[in-house]
Amino acid sequence: MTTPRVENEAFEALLHEQRRFSPSEAFVQQANATAELYAEANADPEAWWAEEARRLTWSTPFTKVLEWDAPFARWFSDGTLNASVNCLDRHVEDGRGEKVALHWVGEPEGDRLAITYSEMLAKVSKAANALTSLGVQAGDRVAIYMPMIPEAMVAMLACARIGAPHSVIFGGFSAEALADRILDADCRVVITADGGFRRGVAAGLKVQIDDALKLCPDVDRVLVVRRTGQDVTWVEGRDRWWHEVVDPQPSVHEAQAFPAEHPLYIMYTSGTTAKPKGIFHTTGGYLTHTATTHRYVFDVKPETDIFWTAADIGWVTGHSYIVYGPMTNGVTQVMYEGTPDAGGQDRWWRIIEEYGVTILYCAPTAIRTFMKWGDHLPASHDLTSLRLLGSVGEPINPGAWMWYRTHIGGDRCPIVDTWWQTETGGIMITPLPGVTATKPGAGMVPFPGISADVVDNDGASVSNGQGGLLVITRPWPGMLRGIWGDEERYRETYWSRFDGVYFAGDGAKRDEDGDLWLLGRVDDVMNVSGHRLSTAEVEHAIVGHPAVAEAAVVGASDEMTGQAIVAFVTLKAANQVASGGEAALIEEIRNHIAQVISPIAKPRQIILTPDLPKTRSGKIMRRLLRDVAEHRALGDVTTLTDPAVVKMIDELMASHGEEE
Ligand code: WT7
């Protein structure tokens, strides 16, 4: 494991500059959160979380709060509830059925829908009835592979309604990655679409499912939403159109309550090995965590806010802050199908203007892209409806933070930089608008009721001004309940580094005021444009190419994407290419990776090299390769079997320059 280091010199500069923004008077007056919240929550976190949990609709109220048998937590375990009822029925029953739940914006211009809470409930009820008619029962896992269309949310909430944990797989993943995930959770039913629109093109999804299912013989039902109208191949008896199965169903569905610890979903995420981990979440604690953080961090006022999380439902950000948190709080949302440049590089700003979006939540990579596209684009739209901005998924560099504040937030909107993970279920470290001062690039403080620390390699808290490893020192309601089917890996990955505390895999720094700065991963996990990828997974894909002998992959800092993938590849003797033939082979390897994992896993650079630097025990020296990839002066190479190898790679890098 590498020691955490500050990724960006600008961070250091800012740490010294200590620019801070105090909460504005306007926000202090009306914010959902108050300064007392911290004191109250931290004096008795369990009691505080229990109070928040009671805002949910329970069929059987809980009497137990936390049962902690480290590293296994149970929250509110004797209570029963239904997640879908919390997201839908209770709003309708309270007379808010006519309120718009979703303003959906498709990628093709003019393709839009407004769906009320009553309509959403009817759709989800039909889908729940349909799943039941297909034989899906509580506890069965259902895979969902969808574009950003309302049916994606409908499918998730229908699964939740009948107690069938969903496993949503991001639409960017390819057939092999899909198959791995479907097999790991033993899903028998898949919900997908013919395809989705991306950059004006009708990309295929069903075609990937068809390929994946060649490896998954136990899947016997595939429900297909018609989105693009493209041709699809059909397996009789297995494949059914969504509209033929779902539409004729009754639009009422009596939901059954499930125990708070009933599994709600599985979400696969990359770890340090080639095999992705099925992170699973349960119902009561997760809903409490997502709804509570959504209420305070985004200061939502369901009567007036138009909330927009510009993320894909296929990642945890979409699960927690498009589906479960916002829907539990009964807010009106915008959901957008396409890429930020579809129909012009000002697409987002047009959407904000048209719908009067008040809260925007997105990733730093998007912000950096908008910076590159130019200030004039947001400037030509009326963005004054915005009152709060959020950032998530990767460290935000102070430059991007300031641009976001000035050019999108009009110097008026607080920015909440929210640190969390698939595993944490919801936001863990963040400022609270109206309460916490903010600093460009800093996550600031743990959310009320969350206990975090920065520790050194021995687990001792570091003092102010020091860096170290981020740990969470008490169980929290939204925490993962395990890795699907692999208890040992769960203990090993998160709970073995330090006794009894959760190790997140991130480096952090505590500044002179004691505020937290999140610095990114310290393990072999990369973060590319806010997407989490494992070096081992990409290496595994590369060595699957017939010409390749060995591969070493590192995440190198990248101005635009945070980190970028750089791969060092050696070829099998018979495949050495004459200079000139290299470019074609490199392109082939890149496409191979896209096919095996996803286009998002394509390296920025692939360096063909005759050899890889290894220690005497044969371990590839990744840290050193990372230095090479980032053009840093090479450190100590004395443990290398052959220091000349590194020098040679360094020269190769220099002669190749940067691709793309
Ligand atoms: C990893 C988790 C959080 C939902 C989307 C990503 C990095 C996340 C921040 C932030 C610095 C951040 C961490 C974390 N990360 N948010 N605000 N500042 N780093 O979820 O795919 O599970 O990735 O993303 O390195 O460990 P994920």
XYZ file of C-alpha atoms and ligand atoms in Angstrom:
687
model
C 0.000 0.000 0.000
C 1.277 3.415 -0.843
C 1.278 6.208 1.690
C -1.252 8.909 0.944
C 0.096 11.920 -0.767
C -1.378 15.177 -1.864
C -2.447 14.681 -5.447
C -2.351 18.225 -6.534
C 0.023 20.994 -5.659
C -2.860 23.416 -5.725
C -4.232 21.662 -2.661
C -1.092 22.486 -0.751
C -1.225 26.069 -1.871
C -4.799 26.337 -0.722
C -4.131 24.700 2.579
C -1.852 27.621 3.253
C -4.069 30.245 1.753
C -6.986 29.007 3.882
C -9.639 30.738 1.911
C -13.003 30.158 3.536
C -16.592 31.059 2.923
C -18.873 31.536 5.879
C -22.528 30.559 5.603
C -24.591 33.412 4.231
C -27.200 35.033 6.439
C -29.930 34.028 3.991
C -28.995 30.398 4.398
C -28.535 30.519 8.143
C -32.099 31.838 8.468
C -33.833 29.092 6.547
C -31.532 26.037 6.540
C -32.870 22.652 7.614
C -29.674 22.090 9.553
C -28.699 24.080 12.604
C -25.496 24.332 14.570
C -27.159 22.393 17.390
C -27.578 19.414 15.083
C -23.934 18.424 15.484
C -23.991 18.682 19.245
C -27.229 16.788 19.511
C -26.291 14.021 17.082
C -22.813 13.503 18.388
C -23.873 13.423 22.024
C -25.907 10.285 21.312
C -25.625 9.187 17.672
C -27.877 6.145 18.052
C -30.698 8.122 19.622
C -30.334 10.787 16.964
C -30.408 8.327 14.071
C -33.401 6.615 15.661
C -35.237 9.910 15.744
C -34.457 10.485 12.074
C -35.517 6.914 11.271
C -38.935 7.599 12.805
C -39.643 10.043 9.987
C -39.954 7.005 7.718
C -43.199 5.079 7.416
C -42.841 1.849 9.380
C -45.370 -0.987 9.357
C -43.953 -2.256 12.608
C -42.124 0.416 14.607
C -38.659 -0.634 15.737
C -37.651 -0.850 19.378
C -34.019 -1.844 18.795
C -31.658 0.722 17.293
C -28.157 -0.670 16.771
C -26.867 -4.183 17.318
C -23.136 -4.193 16.747
C -21.263 -7.437 16.575
C -18.172 -6.075 14.822
C -17.922 -5.963 11.872
C -21.627 -6.756 11.488
C -24.212 -4.097 12.199
C -27.973 -4.359 12.367
C -30.070 -1.219 12.565
C -33.714 -1.011 13.617
C -33.858 -4.787 13.196
C -37.249 -5.493 14.759
C -38.984 -2.856 12.633
C -40.616 -3.635 9.296
C -41.166 -1.346 6.321
C -41.317 -1.226 2.553
C -38.850 1.013 0.703
C -41.170 1.590 -2.242
C -44.035 2.603 0.058
C -41.703 5.142 1.638
C -40.748 6.512 -1.771
C -44.284 6.620 -3.209
C -47.437 5.573 -1.352
C -46.966 7.779 1.637
C -46.679 10.916 -0.496
C -49.822 9.974 -2.395
C -51.658 9.165 0.842
C -50.626 12.537 2.247
C -52.283 14.286 -0.686
C -49.177 14.972 -2.745
C -50.049 12.554 -5.549
C -50.358 15.301 -8.145
C -46.910 16.636 -7.424
C -44.331 15.949 -10.133
C -41.836 13.327 -9.024
C -39.762 13.320 -12.193
C -39.174 15.784 -14.957
C -37.504 13.415 -17.355
C -35.440 14.835 -20.195
C -34.462 12.431 -22.959
C -31.388 13.062 -25.020
C -33.202 13.769 -28.310
C -34.538 17.335 -28.206
C -38.153 17.586 -27.146
C -38.211 14.095 -25.687
C -39.598 14.749 -22.231
C -42.088 13.595 -19.632
C -43.464 14.866 -16.345
C -44.470 12.019 -14.046
C -46.398 12.665 -10.826
C -46.075 10.668 -7.628
C -49.479 9.017 -8.311
C -48.396 8.068 -11.807
C -45.108 6.747 -10.527
C -46.937 4.650 -7.945
C -49.176 3.196 -10.657
C -46.175 2.372 -12.857
C -44.276 0.759 -10.003
C -47.355 -1.204 -8.936
C -47.791 -2.562 -12.458
C -44.129 -3.496 -12.671
C -44.297 -5.177 -9.258
C -47.311 -7.202 -10.395
C -45.470 -8.089 -13.596
C -42.388 -9.304 -11.750
C -44.565 -11.404 -9.485
C -46.302 -12.864 -12.547
C -42.876 -13.850 -13.875
C -42.257 -15.773 -10.686
C -39.967 -13.317 -8.899
C -40.219 -13.701 -5.141
C -38.886 -11.845 -2.134
C -35.169 -12.505 -1.832
C -34.634 -13.289 -5.549
C -32.030 -11.061 -7.192
C -32.968 -9.137 -10.320
C -30.364 -7.593 -12.642
C -31.173 -4.188 -14.155
C -29.208 -2.856 -17.138
C -30.872 0.287 -18.390
C -30.356 3.696 -19.894
C -31.394 6.778 -17.898
C -35.113 6.466 -18.512
C -37.963 6.520 -15.959
C -38.357 2.748 -16.283
C -34.949 2.356 -14.649
C -36.334 3.906 -11.473
C -39.644 2.085 -11.895
C -37.815 -1.236 -12.147
C -35.745 -0.550 -9.032
C -38.734 0.501 -6.949
C -40.780 -2.459 -8.233
C -38.042 -4.824 -7.061
C -37.896 -3.060 -3.708
C -41.684 -3.311 -3.453
C -41.660 -7.107 -3.661
C -38.481 -7.505 -1.612
C -36.361 -8.700 -4.538
C -32.898 -7.118 -4.211
C -31.894 -5.395 -7.432
C -28.434 -5.439 -8.888
C -28.191 -2.477 -11.234
C -25.286 -2.724 -13.641
C -24.116 0.510 -15.238
C -25.112 0.679 -18.923
C -21.494 1.348 -19.892
C -20.367 -2.137 -18.892
C -19.774 -4.726 -21.578
C -20.965 -8.298 -21.896
C -18.223 -10.017 -19.900
C -18.435 -7.578 -17.011
C -22.207 -7.996 -17.081
C -21.982 -11.763 -17.008
C -19.585 -11.743 -14.030
C -22.033 -9.637 -12.040
C -25.151 -11.552 -13.059
C -23.489 -14.856 -12.143
C -22.047 -13.653 -8.859
C -25.478 -12.665 -7.536
C -27.178 -15.565 -9.321
C -29.800 -13.322 -10.940
C -32.464 -15.244 -12.872
C -34.346 -12.249 -14.231
C -32.870 -9.319 -16.161
C -34.567 -6.005 -16.931
C -33.066 -4.056 -19.814
C -33.909 -1.912 -22.845
C -33.228 -2.248 -26.544
C -30.753 0.601 -26.092
C -30.383 4.210 -25.060
C -29.391 7.498 -26.645
C -25.846 8.750 -26.137
C -24.395 11.616 -28.178
C -27.164 11.286 -30.710
C -26.545 7.596 -31.290
C -28.892 4.785 -30.340
C -26.423 2.627 -28.420
C -27.354 -1.022 -27.945
C -27.982 -2.595 -24.553
C -29.979 -5.717 -25.387
C -27.141 -6.848 -27.653
C -24.756 -6.819 -24.669
C -27.274 -8.745 -22.592
C -27.592 -11.354 -25.353
C -23.822 -11.838 -25.309
C -23.619 -11.875 -21.536
C -26.412 -14.408 -21.177
C -24.511 -16.945 -23.266
C -22.477 -17.278 -20.079
C -25.498 -17.188 -17.742
C -27.707 -20.195 -18.538
C -29.843 -19.764 -15.420
C -31.368 -16.476 -16.537
C -34.781 -17.479 -17.844
C -36.566 -14.133 -18.108
C -35.526 -10.926 -19.814
C -37.851 -7.914 -19.803
C -37.006 -5.413 -22.519
C -38.134 -1.782 -22.577
C -38.476 -0.335 -26.067
C -36.566 2.931 -25.933
C -34.816 3.508 -29.266
C -36.772 1.236 -31.620
C -33.583 -0.386 -32.916
C -33.675 -3.990 -34.092
C -32.977 -6.574 -31.445
C -32.558 -10.303 -31.565
C -35.061 -12.295 -29.595
C -34.868 -15.540 -27.660
C -38.380 -16.977 -27.642
C -39.611 -17.995 -24.232
C -36.925 -15.943 -22.494
C -37.363 -12.402 -23.805
C -40.529 -10.366 -23.287
C -41.327 -6.757 -24.100
C -41.860 -4.626 -21.019
C -44.921 -2.950 -22.526
C -46.562 -6.280 -23.266
C -45.978 -7.681 -19.800
C -46.172 -4.595 -17.574
C -48.781 -2.354 -19.195
C -51.786 -4.744 -18.871
C -51.119 -5.357 -15.149
C -53.386 -3.891 -12.450
C -52.138 -0.494 -11.303
C -52.609 -1.283 -7.650
C -50.301 -3.477 -5.650
C -50.596 -4.239 -1.972
C -47.060 -3.908 -0.685
C -45.812 -6.197 2.014
C -43.532 -4.907 4.758
C -40.085 -6.457 5.166
C -37.730 -6.497 8.122
C -35.412 -3.478 8.270
C -32.442 -5.734 7.572
C -33.982 -7.263 4.434
C -31.487 -6.795 1.532
C -32.499 -3.889 -0.697
C -29.827 -4.076 -3.349
C -26.425 -5.186 -4.486
C -24.065 -2.815 -6.265
C -20.831 -4.073 -7.741
C -17.735 -1.985 -7.322
C -14.078 -2.483 -8.092
C -11.716 -3.607 -5.402
C -8.028 -4.321 -5.457
C -8.428 -7.676 -7.213
C -9.828 -8.399 -10.656
C -13.117 -9.649 -9.196
C -15.620 -6.890 -8.436
C -17.252 -6.846 -5.020
C -21.012 -7.110 -4.602
C -21.660 -4.494 -1.946
C -25.037 -5.102 -0.377
C -27.311 -2.744 1.442
C -30.398 -3.397 3.518
C -33.567 -1.402 3.924
C -34.256 0.553 7.133
C -30.806 1.896 7.934
C -30.014 2.700 4.317
C -33.257 4.621 3.780
C -32.692 6.501 7.023
C -29.172 7.443 6.011
C -30.003 8.532 2.461
C -33.153 10.481 3.390
C -31.476 12.199 6.350
C -28.357 13.223 4.458
C -30.493 14.350 1.526
C -32.578 16.551 3.826
C -29.681 18.269 5.597
C -26.836 18.254 3.100
C -28.971 19.521 0.230
C -31.266 21.486 2.508
C -34.219 20.225 0.473
C -37.558 21.945 0.699
C -39.841 19.445 -1.045
C -42.506 22.099 -1.702
C -40.298 24.356 -3.762
C -37.047 22.658 -4.747
C -36.220 21.180 -8.115
C -33.432 18.760 -7.389
C -31.020 17.416 -9.980
C -28.390 14.765 -9.443
C -26.592 14.658 -12.774
C -25.334 11.093 -12.401
C -26.282 7.714 -13.776
C -28.691 5.512 -11.869
C -26.242 2.679 -12.529
C -23.869 3.982 -9.857
C -24.436 4.413 -6.161
C -24.872 8.188 -6.494
C -27.990 7.494 -8.567
C -29.274 4.880 -6.125
C -28.936 7.100 -3.077
C -29.541 10.586 -4.488
C -31.863 10.001 -7.446
C -33.900 7.085 -6.188
C -33.980 6.402 -2.458
C -33.098 9.678 -0.695
C -35.004 12.173 -2.876
C -38.025 9.918 -3.416
C -38.309 9.207 0.315
C -38.302 12.965 0.849
C -40.922 13.490 -1.849
C -38.969 16.048 -3.831
C -39.416 17.001 -7.517
C -36.434 15.956 -9.601
C -34.911 16.351 -13.015
C -33.561 13.188 -14.624
C -31.533 13.520 -17.831
C -30.734 10.672 -20.180
C -27.791 11.865 -22.218
C -24.308 13.317 -22.308
C -23.598 16.958 -21.332
C -22.809 17.925 -24.932
C -25.812 16.359 -26.645
C -27.549 19.115 -28.583
C -24.845 21.625 -27.636
C -22.312 22.081 -24.876
C -24.799 24.196 -22.954
C -27.349 21.372 -22.556
C -27.138 21.304 -18.763
C -27.549 25.066 -18.457
C -30.585 24.962 -20.706
C -32.123 22.259 -18.533
C -31.463 24.259 -15.371
C -33.004 27.371 -16.901
C -36.061 25.593 -18.295
C -36.942 23.656 -15.172
C -35.750 26.183 -12.625
C -33.398 23.678 -11.006
C -32.536 24.831 -7.487
C -30.006 22.196 -6.421
C -27.374 20.618 -8.683
C -25.233 17.638 -7.662
C -22.484 16.409 -9.995
C -18.877 15.231 -10.284
C -15.726 17.362 -10.519
C -14.883 15.801 -13.882
C -18.038 17.351 -15.321
C -17.124 20.712 -13.811
C -13.616 20.579 -15.277
C -15.087 19.708 -18.662
C -17.399 22.726 -18.507
C -14.445 24.920 -17.561
C -12.694 23.753 -20.688
C -15.742 24.391 -22.854
C -15.835 27.999 -21.740
C -17.394 30.477 -19.317
C -19.615 31.933 -22.022
C -21.850 28.838 -22.087
C -23.259 29.051 -18.556
C -23.105 32.847 -18.803
C -25.604 32.840 -21.642
C -28.277 31.197 -19.492
C -30.269 32.318 -16.492
C -29.014 30.122 -13.663
C -30.423 32.243 -10.852
C -32.834 29.502 -9.789
C -29.847 27.617 -8.356
C -29.369 27.986 -4.612
C -27.069 25.091 -3.719
C -24.347 23.085 -5.488
C -22.915 19.687 -4.650
C -19.838 17.763 -5.730
C -19.197 14.035 -5.463
C -17.113 11.119 -6.628
C -13.534 12.352 -6.624
C -11.387 15.018 -5.057
C -12.353 18.444 -6.360
C -9.379 20.650 -7.073
C -9.687 24.181 -5.703
C -9.642 25.668 -9.205
C -12.715 23.686 -10.238
C -14.398 24.452 -6.915
C -13.921 28.208 -7.412
C -15.122 28.040 -11.008
C -18.225 26.130 -9.923
C -18.903 28.730 -7.250
C -18.391 31.723 -9.518
C -19.698 30.644 -12.889
C -22.485 28.266 -11.917
C -23.348 29.404 -8.411
C -23.112 33.132 -9.098
C -21.016 33.521 -5.921
C -24.215 32.995 -4.028
C -24.683 29.235 -3.727
C -22.951 27.236 -1.022
C -20.984 24.246 -2.322
C -21.163 20.931 -0.518
C -18.247 18.664 -1.371
C -19.551 15.284 -0.270
C -17.263 12.353 0.436
C -18.729 8.876 0.541
C -18.518 5.485 -1.173
C -20.637 2.679 -2.574
C -19.912 0.967 0.721
C -21.057 3.809 2.959
C -24.450 3.999 1.242
C -24.736 7.727 1.777
C -22.812 10.916 2.449
C -20.301 10.743 5.302
C -18.126 13.855 5.148
C -19.523 17.170 4.004
C -20.209 20.710 5.061
C -23.831 21.516 5.957
C -25.211 24.567 4.180
C -26.091 27.348 6.562
C -23.946 25.852 9.290
C -20.460 24.841 8.179
C -17.985 27.221 6.584
C -16.533 25.866 3.342
C -13.028 25.874 1.882
C -12.348 25.254 -1.802
C -11.357 21.598 -2.084
C -12.174 20.488 1.459
C -14.783 17.964 2.610
C -14.657 19.708 5.994
C -16.398 17.617 8.673
C -18.232 14.337 9.275
C -22.008 14.489 8.895
C -23.842 14.609 12.264
C -23.914 11.153 13.831
C -20.884 9.988 11.810
C -17.492 9.502 13.459
C -14.455 9.723 11.242
C -10.759 10.024 11.975
C -7.464 10.389 10.151
C -4.871 7.951 11.445
C -1.267 7.018 10.800
C -0.092 3.547 9.802
C -0.383 2.374 13.406
C -3.933 3.588 13.765
C -3.131 6.614 15.942
C -5.009 9.858 15.200
C -2.850 12.383 13.442
C -2.713 15.926 14.712
C -3.829 19.005 12.843
C -1.741 19.752 9.801
C -0.998 16.044 9.223
C -2.066 13.536 6.592
C -2.999 9.912 7.039
C -5.628 7.283 6.334
C -9.336 7.921 6.631
C -11.273 5.627 8.969
C -14.857 5.544 10.226
C -14.869 4.726 13.895
C -18.505 3.878 14.616
C -21.103 1.914 12.668
C -23.579 4.046 10.703
C -27.073 3.245 9.405
C -26.256 3.177 5.665
C -23.145 1.058 5.964
C -22.748 -1.953 3.719
C -23.873 -5.142 5.396
C -21.309 -7.198 3.555
C -19.912 -8.384 0.255
C -22.420 -10.668 -1.413
C -21.429 -14.266 -0.743
C -17.999 -13.425 0.673
C -17.920 -12.710 4.372
C -14.175 -13.218 4.590
C -13.438 -10.642 1.929
C -15.694 -8.199 3.775
C -13.711 -8.587 7.002
C -10.412 -8.569 5.195
C -11.046 -5.544 2.968
C -12.559 -3.122 5.423
C -11.939 -4.284 8.960
C -8.528 -5.920 9.089
C -6.251 -2.927 8.624
C -7.204 -1.435 11.996
C -9.011 -3.227 14.754
C -12.748 -2.508 14.953
C -12.781 0.510 12.651
C -13.757 0.785 8.995
C -10.855 1.500 6.643
C -12.118 3.361 3.585
C -9.052 3.029 1.342
C -8.686 6.806 1.102
C -6.008 9.200 2.192
C -7.024 12.371 4.017
C -5.481 15.387 5.595
C -6.552 17.295 8.657
C -5.678 20.948 8.232
C -4.611 23.405 10.914
C -8.257 24.035 11.836
C -8.970 20.320 12.069
C -10.985 20.311 8.821
C -10.798 17.313 6.493
C -9.399 17.184 2.968
C -10.053 13.995 1.025
C -7.111 13.046 -1.124
C -8.180 9.962 -3.069
C -7.354 6.279 -2.941
C -4.258 4.859 -1.339
C -4.775 1.350 -2.705
C -4.771 -0.110 -6.210
C -8.151 1.349 -6.993
C -8.267 4.106 -9.610
C -10.772 6.905 -9.903
C -11.245 7.955 -13.498
C -13.831 10.697 -14.009
C -15.453 9.634 -10.751
C -15.648 6.024 -11.957
C -14.018 3.482 -9.773
C -11.806 0.931 -11.513
C -9.303 -1.563 -10.243
C -5.809 -1.789 -11.671
C -6.032 -5.586 -11.389
C -9.275 -5.693 -13.346
C -7.787 -3.734 -16.242
C -4.574 -5.796 -16.153
C -6.655 -8.950 -16.245
C -8.470 -7.679 -19.323
C -5.225 -6.718 -21.072
C -3.504 -10.058 -20.528
C -6.602 -11.654 -22.044
C -5.463 -10.253 -25.385
C -3.637 -13.041 -27.268
C -0.546 -10.953 -28.078
C 0.073 -9.830 -24.499
C 2.430 -11.482 -22.031
C 2.247 -9.165 -19.025
C 0.617 -5.910 -18.017
C 0.951 -3.386 -15.244
C -1.664 -0.673 -14.842
C -1.469 2.498 -12.796
C -3.676 5.505 -12.221
C -1.765 8.665 -13.096
C -3.019 12.144 -12.199
C -4.869 13.781 -15.012
C -5.978 17.358 -15.195
C -9.365 16.535 -16.654
C -10.357 13.104 -15.384
C -8.682 13.229 -11.966
C -6.813 10.042 -12.701
C -6.172 8.376 -16.020
C -5.226 4.804 -16.780
C -1.698 4.170 -17.984
C -0.809 0.606 -18.967
C 2.656 -0.866 -19.395
C 2.464 -3.941 -21.570
C 4.951 -6.602 -22.619
C 4.210 -8.804 -25.602
C 4.677 -12.500 -26.113
C 7.898 -13.120 -28.007
C 6.142 -14.085 -31.222
C 4.150 -10.864 -31.223
C 6.907 -8.291 -31.106
C 5.924 -5.731 -33.652
C 8.144 -3.727 -35.892
C 8.025 -0.050 -35.108
C 5.106 1.400 -36.993
C 2.904 -1.617 -36.333
C 2.686 -0.607 -32.713
C -0.104 1.890 -33.084
C -2.461 -0.677 -34.578
C -1.758 -3.196 -31.862
C -2.247 -0.602 -29.144
C -5.589 0.314 -30.643
C -6.531 -3.351 -30.698
C -5.678 -3.732 -27.021
C -7.703 -0.626 -26.165
C -10.740 -2.015 -27.971
C -10.243 -5.349 -26.314
C -10.425 -3.677 -22.891
C -13.583 -1.831 -23.920
C -15.123 -5.123 -24.925
C -14.173 -6.991 -21.795
C -14.931 -4.277 -19.224
C -16.222 -1.015 -20.622
C -15.108 1.889 -22.795
C -14.524 3.800 -19.549
C -11.647 1.410 -18.791
C -9.688 2.310 -21.939
C -6.217 3.532 -20.955
C -5.102 7.039 -21.774
C -1.784 5.538 -22.704
C -0.488 2.084 -23.453
C 3.272 1.724 -23.422
C 4.712 -1.362 -25.056
C 7.888 -2.258 -23.253
C 10.269 -5.224 -23.449
C 10.200 -5.650 -19.657
C 8.484 -4.527 -16.435
C 10.286 -3.363 -13.289
C 10.011 -5.978 -10.554
C 11.283 -6.423 -7.048
C 13.542 -9.371 -6.282
C 10.469 -11.267 -5.094
C 8.891 -10.742 -8.502
C 6.313 -8.071 -7.588
C 5.670 -5.415 -10.187
C 6.686 -2.024 -8.836
C 3.555 -0.082 -9.512
C 4.479 2.902 -7.414
C 7.514 3.408 -9.516
C 5.524 3.055 -12.701
C 3.143 5.651 -11.380
C 6.053 8.006 -10.904
C 7.088 7.304 -14.460
C 3.559 7.856 -15.724
C 3.352 11.150 -13.880
C 6.804 12.189 -15.035
C 8.134 12.459 -11.516
C 11.795 12.060 -10.726
C 12.434 8.405 -10.037
C 13.021 7.508 -6.431
C 14.866 4.606 -4.981
C 15.197 1.772 -7.478
C 17.785 -0.260 -5.623
C 15.407 -3.146 -4.887
C 14.738 -3.576 -8.557
C 16.108 -6.610 -10.283
C 17.090 -4.406 -13.151
C 17.075 -0.635 -12.675
C 17.786 -0.260 -16.366
C 14.231 -1.393 -17.085
C 12.783 1.672 -15.448
C 15.104 3.988 -17.222
C 14.150 2.379 -20.470
C 10.411 2.709 -19.770
C 10.918 6.307 -18.800
C 12.546 6.951 -22.141
C 9.796 5.086 -23.954
C 7.233 7.306 -22.251
C 9.103 10.412 -23.264
C 9.356 9.315 -26.867
C 5.651 8.427 -27.069
C 4.381 11.649 -25.607
C 0.794 11.780 -24.465
C -1.801 10.048 -26.555
C -5.223 11.634 -26.918
C -14.403 6.683 -3.860
C -15.725 5.974 -3.808
C -19.514 8.643 -3.608
C -20.356 8.118 -4.685
C -19.679 8.021 -6.006
C -18.377 7.260 -5.982
C -13.735 8.912 -4.025
C -15.899 10.094 -3.569
C -15.205 12.069 -2.995
C -14.982 13.416 -2.593
C -12.691 12.996 -2.694
C -14.088 11.259 -3.242
C -13.023 8.261 -2.860
C -13.914 7.092 -2.498
N -14.555 10.040 -3.608
N -16.304 11.309 -3.209
N -15.997 14.248 -2.354
N -13.706 13.826 -2.453
N -12.828 11.723 -3.091
O -18.514 6.065 -5.260
O -17.417 4.473 -6.846
O -17.772 3.871 -4.427
O -16.054 5.555 -5.111
O -14.552 7.898 -4.604
O -11.765 7.828 -3.261
O -13.233 6.040 -1.864
P -17.463 4.912 -5.423
